[in-house]
PDB file of N, CA, C and O in Angstrom:
ATOM      1  N   MET Y  11       0.836  -1.187   0.000  1.00 54.00           N
ATOM      2  CA  MET Y  11       0.000   0.000   0.000  1.00 54.00           C
ATOM      3  C   MET Y  11       0.877   1.245   0.000  1.00 54.00           C
ATOM      4  O   MET Y  11       1.780   1.353   0.814  1.00 54.00           O
ATOM      5  N   ALA Y  12       0.571   2.153  -0.874  1.00 53.00           N
ATOM      6  CA  ALA Y  12       1.330   3.395  -0.949  1.00 53.00           C
ATOM      7  C   ALA Y  12       0.719   4.424  -0.011  1.00 53.00           C
ATOM      8  O   ALA Y  12      -0.496   4.536   0.102  1.00 53.00           O
ATOM      9  N   ALA Y  13       1.574   5.162   0.665  1.00 50.00           N
ATOM     10  CA  ALA Y  13       1.111   6.231   1.544  1.00 50.00           C
ATOM     11  C   ALA Y  13       0.680   7.412   0.689  1.00 50.00           C
ATOM     12  O   ALA Y  13       1.199   7.608  -0.410  1.00 50.00           O
ATOM     13  N   PRO Y  14      -0.274   8.210   1.161  1.00 49.00           N
ATOM     14  CA  PRO Y  14      -0.673   9.388   0.378  1.00 49.00           C
ATOM     15  C   PRO Y  14       0.510  10.347   0.258  1.00 49.00           C
ATOM     16  O   PRO Y  14       1.332  10.435   1.169  1.00 49.00           O
ATOM     17  N   PRO Y  15       0.617  11.038  -0.871  1.00 46.00           N
ATOM     18  CA  PRO Y  15       1.745  11.962  -1.052  1.00 46.00           C
ATOM     19  C   PRO Y  15       1.662  13.113  -0.055  1.00 46.00           C
ATOM     20  O   PRO Y  15       0.560  13.549   0.292  1.00 46.00           O
ATOM     21  N   PRO Y  16       2.811  13.592   0.438  1.00 41.00           N
ATOM     22  CA  PRO Y  16       2.788  14.710   1.378  1.00 41.00           C
ATOM     23  C   PRO Y  16       2.360  16.001   0.679  1.00 41.00           C
ATOM     24  O   PRO Y  16       2.531  16.154  -0.528  1.00 41.00           O
ATOM     25  N   ALA Y  17       1.790  16.911   1.432  1.00 39.00           N
ATOM     26  CA  ALA Y  17       1.425  18.217   0.882  1.00 39.00           C
ATOM     27  C   ALA Y  17       2.703  18.910   0.424  1.00 39.00           C
ATOM     28  O   ALA Y  17       3.711  18.874   1.119  1.00 39.00           O
ATOM     29  N   PRO Y  18       2.706  19.533  -0.747  1.00 37.00           N
ATOM     30  CA  PRO Y  18       3.959  20.064  -1.304  1.00 37.00           C
ATOM     31  C   PRO Y  18       4.580  21.219  -0.531  1.00 37.00           C
ATOM     32  O   PRO Y  18       5.754  21.471  -0.683  1.00 37.00           O
ATOM     33  N   VAL Y  19       3.824  21.927   0.282  1.00 33.00           N
ATOM     34  CA  VAL Y  19       4.395  23.083   0.965  1.00 33.00           C
ATOM     35  C   VAL Y  19       4.577  22.871   2.459  1.00 33.00           C
ATOM     36  O   VAL Y  19       4.955  23.775   3.163  1.00 33.00           O
ATOM     37  N   VAL Y  20       4.310  21.678   2.948  1.00 32.00           N
ATOM     38  CA  VAL Y  20       4.458  21.391   4.365  1.00 32.00           C
ATOM     39  C   VAL Y  20       5.782  20.669   4.585  1.00 32.00           C
ATOM     40  O   VAL Y  20       6.051  19.662   3.959  1.00 32.00           O
ATOM     41  N   GLU Y  21       6.606  21.222   5.480  1.00 32.00           N
ATOM     42  CA  GLU Y  21       7.868  20.569   5.782  1.00 32.00           C
ATOM     43  C   GLU Y  21       7.624  19.436   6.758  1.00 32.00           C
ATOM     44  O   GLU Y  21       6.928  19.605   7.746  1.00 32.00           O
ATOM     45  N   THR Y  22       8.183  18.282   6.445  1.00 30.00           N
ATOM     46  CA  THR Y  22       8.056  17.134   7.330  1.00 30.00           C
ATOM     47  C   THR Y  22       9.441  16.570   7.577  1.00 30.00           C
ATOM     48  O   THR Y  22      10.417  16.974   6.955  1.00 30.00           O
ATOM     49  N   ALA Y  23       9.526  15.585   8.447  1.00 31.00           N
ATOM     50  CA  ALA Y  23      10.817  14.956   8.745  1.00 31.00           C
ATOM     51  C   ALA Y  23      11.397  14.281   7.506  1.00 31.00           C
ATOM     52  O   ALA Y  23      12.587  14.083   7.400  1.00 31.00           O
ATOM     53  N   SER Y  24      10.533  13.928   6.550  1.00 35.00           N
ATOM     54  CA  SER Y  24      11.015  13.256   5.349  1.00 35.00           C
ATOM     55  C   SER Y  24      11.473  14.228   4.261  1.00 35.00           C
ATOM     56  O   SER Y  24      11.857  13.805   3.183  1.00 35.00           O
ATOM     57  N   THR Y  25      11.402  15.524   4.543  1.00 41.00           N
ATOM     58  CA  THR Y  25      11.840  16.517   3.573  1.00 41.00           C
ATOM     59  C   THR Y  25      13.352  16.414   3.389  1.00 41.00           C
ATOM     60  O   THR Y  25      14.091  16.414   4.367  1.00 41.00           O
ATOM     61  N   PRO Y  26      13.822  16.301   2.144  1.00 47.00           N
ATOM     62  CA  PRO Y  26      15.267  16.177   1.933  1.00 47.00           C
ATOM     63  C   PRO Y  26      16.012  17.429   2.380  1.00 47.00           C
ATOM     64  O   PRO Y  26      15.446  18.516   2.372  1.00 47.00           O
ATOM     65  N   PRO Y  27      17.273  17.293   2.767  1.00 43.00           N
ATOM     66  CA  PRO Y  27      18.059  18.472   3.160  1.00 43.00           C
ATOM     67  C   PRO Y  27      18.072  19.501   2.041  1.00 43.00           C
ATOM     68  O   PRO Y  27      18.168  19.149   0.865  1.00 43.00           O
ATOM     69  N   GLY Y  28      17.974  20.764   2.406  1.00 58.00           N
ATOM     70  CA  GLY Y  28      18.017  21.833   1.411  1.00 58.00           C
ATOM     71  C   GLY Y  28      16.654  22.215   0.873  1.00 58.00           C
ATOM     72  O   GLY Y  28      16.514  23.231   0.237  1.00 58.00           O
ATOM     73  N   GLU Y  29      15.640  21.390   1.111  1.00 62.00           N
ATOM     74  CA  GLU Y  29      14.304  21.686   0.603  1.00 62.00           C
ATOM     75  C   GLU Y  29      13.792  23.010   1.157  1.00 62.00           C
ATOM     76  O   GLU Y  29      13.141  23.768   0.463  1.00 62.00           O
ATOM     77  N   SER Y  30      14.112  23.326   2.406  1.00 67.00           N
ATOM     78  CA  SER Y  30      13.611  24.547   3.020  1.00 67.00           C
ATOM     79  C   SER Y  30      14.305  25.788   2.473  1.00 67.00           C
ATOM     80  O   SER Y  30      13.875  26.897   2.744  1.00 67.00           O
ATOM     81  N   ASP Y  31      15.373  25.618   1.691  1.00 83.00           N
ATOM     82  CA  ASP Y  31      16.064  26.750   1.091  1.00 83.00           C
ATOM     83  C   ASP Y  31      15.411  27.191  -0.216  1.00 83.00           C
ATOM     84  O   ASP Y  31      15.805  28.190  -0.790  1.00 83.00           O
ATOM     85  N   LYS Y  32      14.434  26.444  -0.686  1.00 94.00           N
ATOM     86  CA  LYS Y  32      13.786  26.766  -1.960  1.00 94.00           C
ATOM     87  C   LYS Y  32      12.621  27.712  -1.726  1.00 94.00           C
ATOM     88  O   LYS Y  32      11.902  27.609  -0.743  1.00 94.00           O
ATOM     89  N   PHE Y  33      12.439  28.622  -2.672  1.00 96.00           N
ATOM     90  CA  PHE Y  33      11.298  29.525  -2.639  1.00 96.00           C
ATOM     91  C   PHE Y  33      10.070  28.775  -3.158  1.00 96.00           C
ATOM     92  O   PHE Y  33      10.174  27.966  -4.073  1.00 96.00           O
ATOM     93  N   VAL Y  34       8.927  29.065  -2.572  1.00 96.00           N
ATOM     94  CA  VAL Y  34       7.665  28.461  -2.982  1.00 96.00           C
ATOM     95  C   VAL Y  34       6.880  29.520  -3.741  1.00 96.00           C
ATOM     96  O   VAL Y  34       6.771  30.661  -3.288  1.00 96.00           O
ATOM     97  N   PHE Y  35       6.325  29.138  -4.875  1.00 97.00           N
ATOM     98  CA  PHE Y  35       5.452  30.029  -5.637  1.00 97.00           C
ATOM     99  C   PHE Y  35       4.109  29.345  -5.805  1.00 97.00           C
ATOM    100  O   PHE Y  35       4.045  28.158  -6.126  1.00 97.00           O
ATOM    101  N   VAL Y  36       3.034  30.103  -5.562  1.00 98.00           N
ATOM    102  CA  VAL Y  36       1.686  29.563  -5.633  1.00 98.00           C
ATOM    103  C   VAL Y  36       0.967  30.205  -6.806  1.00 98.00           C
ATOM    104  O   VAL Y  36       0.889  31.436  -6.899  1.00 98.00           O
ATOM    105  N   ARG Y  37       0.454  29.373  -7.693  1.00 98.00           N
ATOM    106  CA  ARG Y  37      -0.337  29.875  -8.813  1.00 98.00           C
ATOM    107  C   ARG Y  37      -1.768  30.111  -8.346  1.00 98.00           C
ATOM    108  O   ARG Y  37      -2.218  29.550  -7.361  1.00 98.00           O
ATOM    109  N   ARG Y  38      -2.492  30.933  -9.096  1.00 98.00           N
ATOM    110  CA  ARG Y  38      -3.886  31.231  -8.747  1.00 98.00           C
ATOM    111  C   ARG Y  38      -4.757  29.972  -8.772  1.00 98.00           C
ATOM    112  O   ARG Y  38      -5.778  29.921  -8.094  1.00 98.00           O
ATOM    113  N   ASP Y  39      -4.367  28.959  -9.533  1.00 97.00           N
ATOM    114  CA  ASP Y  39      -5.155  27.716  -9.573  1.00 97.00           C
ATOM    115  C   ASP Y  39      -4.824  26.786  -8.400  1.00 97.00           C
ATOM    116  O   ASP Y  39      -5.361  25.685  -8.303  1.00 97.00           O
ATOM    117  N   GLY Y  40      -3.909  27.237  -7.511  1.00 96.00           N
ATOM    118  CA  GLY Y  40      -3.583  26.460  -6.323  1.00 96.00           C
ATOM    119  C   GLY Y  40      -2.361  25.570  -6.448  1.00 96.00           C
ATOM    120  O   GLY Y  40      -1.901  25.016  -5.461  1.00 96.00           O
ATOM    121  N   THR Y  41      -1.831  25.401  -7.659  1.00 97.00           N
ATOM    122  CA  THR Y  41      -0.635  24.586  -7.810  1.00 97.00           C
ATOM    123  C   THR Y  41       0.578  25.355  -7.307  1.00 97.00           C
ATOM    124  O   THR Y  41       0.571  26.590  -7.264  1.00 97.00           O
ATOM    125  N   VAL Y  42       1.605  24.624  -6.924  1.00 97.00           N
ATOM    126  CA  VAL Y  42       2.824  25.257  -6.419  1.00 97.00           C
ATOM    127  C   VAL Y  42       4.026  24.772  -7.209  1.00 97.00           C
ATOM    128  O   VAL Y  42       4.001  23.704  -7.820  1.00 97.00           O
ATOM    129  N   PHE Y  43       5.078  25.589  -7.207  1.00 97.00           N
ATOM    130  CA  PHE Y  43       6.362  25.179  -7.759  1.00 97.00           C
ATOM    131  C   PHE Y  43       7.455  25.819  -6.935  1.00 97.00           C
ATOM    132  O   PHE Y  43       7.217  26.745  -6.161  1.00 97.00           O
ATOM    133  N   PHE Y  44       8.656  25.277  -7.048  1.00 96.00           N
ATOM    134  CA  PHE Y  44       9.777  25.706  -6.226  1.00 96.00           C
ATOM    135  C   PHE Y  44      10.888  26.289  -7.092  1.00 96.00           C
ATOM    136  O   PHE Y  44      11.035  25.913  -8.252  1.00 96.00           O
ATOM    137  N   ALA Y  45      11.668  27.181  -6.500  1.00 96.00           N
ATOM    138  CA  ALA Y  45      12.793  27.786  -7.203  1.00 96.00           C
ATOM    139  C   ALA Y  45      13.944  27.997  -6.226  1.00 96.00           C
ATOM    140  O   ALA Y  45      13.718  28.270  -5.051  1.00 96.00           O
ATOM    141  N   VAL Y  46      15.157  27.879  -6.740  1.00 95.00           N
ATOM    142  CA  VAL Y  46      16.334  28.155  -5.906  1.00 95.00           C
ATOM    143  C   VAL Y  46      16.757  29.610  -6.035  1.00 95.00           C
ATOM    144  O   VAL Y  46      17.491  30.125  -5.202  1.00 95.00           O
ATOM    145  N   ALA Y  47      16.294  30.282  -7.092  1.00 94.00           N
ATOM    146  CA  ALA Y  47      16.583  31.702  -7.318  1.00 94.00           C
ATOM    147  C   ALA Y  47      15.482  32.274  -8.201  1.00 94.00           C
ATOM    148  O   ALA Y  47      14.875  31.551  -8.986  1.00 94.00           O
ATOM    149  N   TYR Y  48      15.251  33.580  -8.053  1.00 95.00           N
ATOM    150  CA  TYR Y  48      14.236  34.218  -8.896  1.00 95.00           C
ATOM    151  C   TYR Y  48      14.530  35.696  -9.043  1.00 95.00           C
ATOM    152  O   TYR Y  48      15.289  36.279  -8.261  1.00 95.00           O
ATOM    153  N   ALA Y  49      13.914  36.308 -10.054  1.00 95.00           N
ATOM    154  CA  ALA Y  49      13.996  37.747 -10.270  1.00 95.00           C
ATOM    155  C   ALA Y  49      12.731  38.187 -10.996  1.00 95.00           C
ATOM    156  O   ALA Y  49      12.150  37.418 -11.774  1.00 95.00           O
ATOM    157  N   TRP Y  50      12.314  39.413 -10.722  1.00 95.00           N
ATOM    158  CA  TRP Y  50      11.164  39.992 -11.414  1.00 95.00           C
ATOM    159  C   TRP Y  50      11.666  40.873 -12.547  1.00 95.00           C
ATOM    160  O   TRP Y  50      12.597  41.644 -12.368  1.00 95.00           O
ATOM    161  N   GLU Y  51      11.033  40.763 -13.705  1.00 94.00           N
ATOM    162  CA  GLU Y  51      11.419  41.595 -14.848  1.00 94.00           C
ATOM    163  C   GLU Y  51      10.182  41.913 -15.684  1.00 94.00           C
ATOM    164  O   GLU Y  51       9.610  41.019 -16.322  1.00 94.00           O
ATOM    165  N   ASN Y  52       9.754  43.163 -15.647  1.00 93.00           N
ATOM    166  CA  ASN Y  52       8.624  43.640 -16.453  1.00 93.00           C
ATOM    167  C   ASN Y  52       7.374  42.777 -16.308  1.00 93.00           C
ATOM    168  O   ASN Y  52       6.775  42.361 -17.295  1.00 93.00           O
ATOM    169  N   GLY Y  53       6.983  42.473 -15.060  1.00 93.00           N
ATOM    170  CA  GLY Y  53       5.776  41.698 -14.833  1.00 93.00           C
ATOM    171  C   GLY Y  53       5.932  40.200 -15.049  1.00 93.00           C
ATOM    172  O   GLY Y  53       4.954  39.467 -15.077  1.00 93.00           O
ATOM    173  N   THR Y  54       7.151  39.754 -15.207  1.00 96.00           N
ATOM    174  CA  THR Y  54       7.432  38.333 -15.409  1.00 96.00           C
ATOM    175  C   THR Y  54       8.374  37.842 -14.326  1.00 96.00           C
ATOM    176  O   THR Y  54       9.366  38.505 -14.004  1.00 96.00           O
ATOM    177  N   LEU Y  55       8.050  36.687 -13.769  1.00 96.00           N
ATOM    178  CA  LEU Y  55       8.927  36.038 -12.813  1.00 96.00           C
ATOM    179  C   LEU Y  55       9.863  35.124 -13.587  1.00 96.00           C
ATOM    180  O   LEU Y  55       9.417  34.254 -14.332  1.00 96.00           O
ATOM    181  N   ARG Y  56      11.155  35.359 -13.426  1.00 96.00           N
ATOM    182  CA  ARG Y  56      12.162  34.474 -14.015  1.00 96.00           C
ATOM    183  C   ARG Y  56      12.767  33.701 -12.849  1.00 96.00           C
ATOM    184  O   ARG Y  56      13.190  34.303 -11.870  1.00 96.00           O
ATOM    185  N   TYR Y  57      12.772  32.365 -12.965  1.00 96.00           N
ATOM    186  CA  TYR Y  57      13.262  31.568 -11.850  1.00 96.00           C
ATOM    187  C   TYR Y  57      14.093  30.383 -12.326  1.00 96.00           C
ATOM    188  O   TYR Y  57      14.061  30.020 -13.497  1.00 96.00           O
ATOM    189  N   VAL Y  58      14.852  29.823 -11.385  1.00 95.00           N
ATOM    190  CA  VAL Y  58      15.724  28.681 -11.658  1.00 95.00           C
ATOM    191  C   VAL Y  58      15.274  27.538 -10.768  1.00 95.00           C
ATOM    192  O   VAL Y  58      15.142  27.701  -9.547  1.00 95.00           O
ATOM    193  N   THR Y  59      15.042  26.365 -11.373  1.00 94.00           N
ATOM    194  CA  THR Y  59      14.630  25.192 -10.616  1.00 94.00           C
ATOM    195  C   THR Y  59      15.845  24.544  -9.957  1.00 94.00           C
ATOM    196  O   THR Y  59      16.994  24.870 -10.284  1.00 94.00           O
ATOM    197  N   SER Y  60      15.600  23.617  -9.050  1.00 93.00           N
ATOM    198  CA  SER Y  60      16.707  22.921  -8.389  1.00 93.00           C
ATOM    199  C   SER Y  60      17.499  22.074  -9.381  1.00 93.00           C
ATOM    200  O   SER Y  60      18.648  21.726  -9.128  1.00 93.00           O
ATOM    201  N   GLU Y  61      16.908  21.772 -10.533  1.00 94.00           N
ATOM    202  CA  GLU Y  61      17.615  21.042 -11.588  1.00 94.00           C
ATOM    203  C   GLU Y  61      18.441  21.970 -12.475  1.00 94.00           C
ATOM    204  O   GLU Y  61      19.099  21.518 -13.403  1.00 94.00           O
ATOM    205  N   GLY Y  62      18.370  23.285 -12.218  1.00 95.00           N
ATOM    206  CA  GLY Y  62      19.124  24.250 -13.004  1.00 95.00           C
ATOM    207  C   GLY Y  62      18.397  24.757 -14.237  1.00 95.00           C
ATOM    208  O   GLY Y  62      18.985  25.455 -15.052  1.00 95.00           O
ATOM    209  N   LEU Y  63      17.129  24.411 -14.380  1.00 96.00           N
ATOM    210  CA  LEU Y  63      16.350  24.868 -15.535  1.00 96.00           C
ATOM    211  C   LEU Y  63      15.855  26.285 -15.293  1.00 96.00           C
ATOM    212  O   LEU Y  63      15.432  26.625 -14.193  1.00 96.00           O
ATOM    213  N   ARG Y  64      15.915  27.091 -16.326  1.00 97.00           N
ATOM    214  CA  ARG Y  64      15.432  28.471 -16.237  1.00 97.00           C
ATOM    215  C   ARG Y  64      14.025  28.524 -16.817  1.00 97.00           C
ATOM    216  O   ARG Y  64      13.780  28.048 -17.915  1.00 97.00           O
ATOM    217  N   ARG Y  65      13.109  29.115 -16.039  1.00 97.00           N
ATOM    218  CA  ARG Y  65      11.704  29.177 -16.430  1.00 97.00           C
ATOM    219  C   ARG Y  65      11.176  30.592 -16.234  1.00 97.00           C
ATOM    220  O   ARG Y  65      11.768  31.388 -15.513  1.00 97.00           O
ATOM    221  N   THR Y  66      10.025  30.865 -16.840  1.00 98.00           N
ATOM    222  CA  THR Y  66       9.352  32.145 -16.629  1.00 98.00           C
ATOM    223  C   THR Y  66       7.856  31.902 -16.447  1.00 98.00           C
ATOM    224  O   THR Y  66       7.311  30.914 -16.955  1.00 98.00           O
ATOM    225  N   VAL Y  67       7.228  32.812 -15.726  1.00 97.00           N
ATOM    226  CA  VAL Y  67       5.781  32.789 -15.548  1.00 97.00           C
ATOM    227  C   VAL Y  67       5.346  34.236 -15.342  1.00 97.00           C
ATOM    228  O   VAL Y  67       6.066  35.030 -14.742  1.00 97.00           O
ATOM    229  N   THR Y  68       4.179  34.583 -15.880  1.00 97.00           N
ATOM    230  CA  THR Y  68       3.717  35.962 -15.737  1.00 97.00           C
ATOM    231  C   THR Y  68       3.156  36.193 -14.338  1.00 97.00           C
ATOM    232  O   THR Y  68       2.573  35.305 -13.720  1.00 97.00           O
ATOM    233  N   GLN Y  69       3.363  37.396 -13.852  1.00 96.00           N
ATOM    234  CA  GLN Y  69       2.952  37.780 -12.497  1.00 96.00           C
ATOM    235  C   GLN Y  69       1.461  37.568 -12.277  1.00 96.00           C
ATOM    236  O   GLN Y  69       1.052  37.153 -11.189  1.00 96.00           O
ATOM    237  N   ASP Y  70       0.634  37.833 -13.285  1.00 96.00           N
ATOM    238  CA  ASP Y  70      -0.818  37.747 -13.095  1.00 96.00           C
ATOM    239  C   ASP Y  70      -1.326  36.321 -12.902  1.00 96.00           C
ATOM    240  O   ASP Y  70      -2.479  36.127 -12.522  1.00 96.00           O
ATOM    241  N   THR Y  71      -0.485  35.306 -13.126  1.00 98.00           N
ATOM    242  CA  THR Y  71      -0.902  33.925 -12.898  1.00 98.00           C
ATOM    243  C   THR Y  71      -0.576  33.450 -11.483  1.00 98.00           C
ATOM    244  O   THR Y  71      -0.922  32.333 -11.106  1.00 98.00           O
ATOM    245  N   LEU Y  72       0.093  34.317 -10.692  1.00 98.00           N
ATOM    246  CA  LEU Y  72       0.517  33.941  -9.350  1.00 98.00           C
ATOM    247  C   LEU Y  72      -0.386  34.527  -8.273  1.00 98.00           C
ATOM    248  O   LEU Y  72      -0.910  35.633  -8.428  1.00 98.00           O
ATOM    249  N   ASP Y  73      -0.547  33.783  -7.188  1.00 97.00           N
ATOM    250  CA  ASP Y  73      -1.214  34.282  -5.994  1.00 97.00           C
ATOM    251  C   ASP Y  73      -0.098  34.822  -5.099  1.00 97.00           C
ATOM    252  O   ASP Y  73       0.539  34.079  -4.360  1.00 97.00           O
ATOM    253  N   LEU Y  74       0.165  36.128  -5.209  1.00 96.00           N
ATOM    254  CA  LEU Y  74       1.312  36.723  -4.519  1.00 96.00           C
ATOM    255  C   LEU Y  74       1.140  36.728  -3.003  1.00 96.00           C
ATOM    256  O   LEU Y  74       2.123  36.579  -2.271  1.00 96.00           O
ATOM    257  N   ASP Y  75      -0.087  36.873  -2.508  1.00 96.00           N
ATOM    258  CA  ASP Y  75      -0.294  36.838  -1.059  1.00 96.00           C
ATOM    259  C   ASP Y  75       0.061  35.467  -0.498  1.00 96.00           C
ATOM    260  O   ASP Y  75       0.770  35.355   0.500  1.00 96.00           O
ATOM    261  N   ALA Y  76      -0.440  34.410  -1.132  1.00 97.00           N
ATOM    262  CA  ALA Y  76      -0.140  33.051  -0.671  1.00 97.00           C
ATOM    263  C   ALA Y  76       1.354  32.761  -0.816  1.00 97.00           C
ATOM    264  O   ALA Y  76       1.966  32.155   0.065  1.00 97.00           O
ATOM    265  N   THR Y  77       1.943  33.212  -1.914  1.00 97.00           N
ATOM    266  CA  THR Y  77       3.376  33.005  -2.127  1.00 97.00           C
ATOM    267  C   THR Y  77       4.187  33.665  -1.015  1.00 97.00           C
ATOM    268  O   THR Y  77       5.088  33.048  -0.448  1.00 97.00           O
ATOM    269  N   ARG Y  78       3.851  34.901  -0.685  1.00 95.00           N
ATOM    270  CA  ARG Y  78       4.561  35.608   0.381  1.00 95.00           C
ATOM    271  C   ARG Y  78       4.409  34.881   1.712  1.00 95.00           C
ATOM    272  O   ARG Y  78       5.382  34.670   2.443  1.00 95.00           O
ATOM    273  N   GLN Y  79       3.187  34.464   2.033  1.00 96.00           N
ATOM    274  CA  GLN Y  79       2.931  33.792   3.306  1.00 96.00           C
ATOM    275  C   GLN Y  79       3.712  32.482   3.421  1.00 96.00           C
ATOM    276  O   GLN Y  79       4.312  32.203   4.460  1.00 96.00           O
ATOM    277  N   PHE Y  80       3.707  31.670   2.371  1.00 95.00           N
ATOM    278  CA  PHE Y  80       4.426  30.397   2.417  1.00 95.00           C
ATOM    279  C   PHE Y  80       5.925  30.611   2.613  1.00 95.00           C
ATOM    280  O   PHE Y  80       6.571  29.892   3.370  1.00 95.00           O
ATOM    281  N   ASN Y  81       6.478  31.584   1.922  1.00 95.00           N
ATOM    282  CA  ASN Y  81       7.914  31.828   2.052  1.00 95.00           C
ATOM    283  C   ASN Y  81       8.270  32.377   3.431  1.00 95.00           C
ATOM    284  O   ASN Y  81       9.296  32.001   3.995  1.00 95.00           O
ATOM    285  N   GLU Y  82       7.423  33.238   3.983  1.00 94.00           N
ATOM    286  CA  GLU Y  82       7.666  33.745   5.333  1.00 94.00           C
ATOM    287  C   GLU Y  82       7.617  32.613   6.351  1.00 94.00           C
ATOM    288  O   GLU Y  82       8.426  32.559   7.269  1.00 94.00           O
ATOM    289  N   GLN Y  83       6.686  31.671   6.176  1.00 94.00           N
ATOM    290  CA  GLN Y  83       6.596  30.520   7.080  1.00 94.00           C
ATOM    291  C   GLN Y  83       7.864  29.668   7.019  1.00 94.00           C
ATOM    292  O   GLN Y  83       8.238  29.030   7.990  1.00 94.00           O
ATOM    293  N   ARG Y  84       8.503  29.654   5.861  1.00 93.00           N
ATOM    294  CA  ARG Y  84       9.730  28.878   5.676  1.00 93.00           C
ATOM    295  C   ARG Y  84      10.977  29.665   6.102  1.00 93.00           C
ATOM    296  O   ARG Y  84      12.080  29.187   6.003  1.00 93.00           O
ATOM    297  N   GLY Y  85      10.767  30.916   6.553  1.00 93.00           N
ATOM    298  CA  GLY Y  85      11.882  31.737   6.998  1.00 93.00           C
ATOM    299  C   GLY Y  85      12.648  32.390   5.864  1.00 93.00           C
ATOM    300  O   GLY Y  85      13.791  32.814   6.034  1.00 93.00           O
ATOM    301  N   LEU Y  86      12.020  32.489   4.686  1.00 93.00           N
ATOM    302  CA  LEU Y  86      12.685  33.089   3.528  1.00 93.00           C
ATOM    303  C   LEU Y  86      12.131  34.479   3.272  1.00 93.00           C
ATOM    304  O   LEU Y  86      10.929  34.727   3.419  1.00 93.00           O
ATOM    305  N   SER Y  87      12.985  35.374   2.867  1.00 89.00           N
ATOM    306  CA  SER Y  87      12.574  36.735   2.546  1.00 89.00           C
ATOM    307  C   SER Y  87      12.147  36.775   1.084  1.00 89.00           C
ATOM    308  O   SER Y  87      12.936  36.564   0.176  1.00 89.00           O
ATOM    309  N   PHE Y  88      10.865  37.008   0.852  1.00 90.00           N
ATOM    310  CA  PHE Y  88      10.311  37.037  -0.498  1.00 90.00           C
ATOM    311  C   PHE Y  88      10.045  38.475  -0.906  1.00 90.00           C
ATOM    312  O   PHE Y  88       9.391  39.214  -0.184  1.00 90.00           O
ATOM    313  N   ARG Y  89      10.541  38.857  -2.056  1.00 90.00           N
ATOM    314  CA  ARG Y  89      10.335  40.218  -2.570  1.00 90.00           C
ATOM    315  C   ARG Y  89       9.222  40.228  -3.611  1.00 90.00           C
ATOM    316  O   ARG Y  89       9.271  39.483  -4.577  1.00 90.00           O
ATOM    317  N   LEU Y  90       8.258  41.104  -3.369  1.00 87.00           N
ATOM    318  CA  LEU Y  90       7.190  41.288  -4.359  1.00 87.00           C
ATOM    319  C   LEU Y  90       7.730  42.114  -5.518  1.00 87.00           C
ATOM    320  O   LEU Y  90       8.689  42.871  -5.360  1.00 87.00           O
ATOM    321  N   PRO Y  91       7.106  41.996  -6.690  1.00 85.00           N
ATOM    322  CA  PRO Y  91       7.565  42.804  -7.825  1.00 85.00           C
ATOM    323  C   PRO Y  91       7.389  44.285  -7.550  1.00 85.00           C
ATOM    324  O   PRO Y  91       6.464  44.692  -6.854  1.00 85.00           O
ATOM    325  N   ALA Y  92       8.299  45.087  -8.096  1.00 78.00           N
ATOM    326  CA  ALA Y  92       8.275  46.545  -7.877  1.00 78.00           C
ATOM    327  C   ALA Y  92       7.159  47.187  -8.677  1.00 78.00           C
ATOM    328  O   ALA Y  92       6.703  46.700  -9.654  1.00 78.00           O
TER     329      ALA Y  92
END
């Protein structure tokens, strides 16, 4: 029997080392993704995944309040776009 998958934004004892160093981003549809680095540029979030892939997503697809709250809970300083 497989155990149910853990919630993606909740830290547990089974979280691999370094997981808490990643930024959490929440989309308006409720999905989440992680980044090791990010920057805002003209309404676009540019970020780097833990695999080293560079991605972009537009600001209007993100739930910035939820994103800020999740990162603060993880002890990370999250900057909103200027």
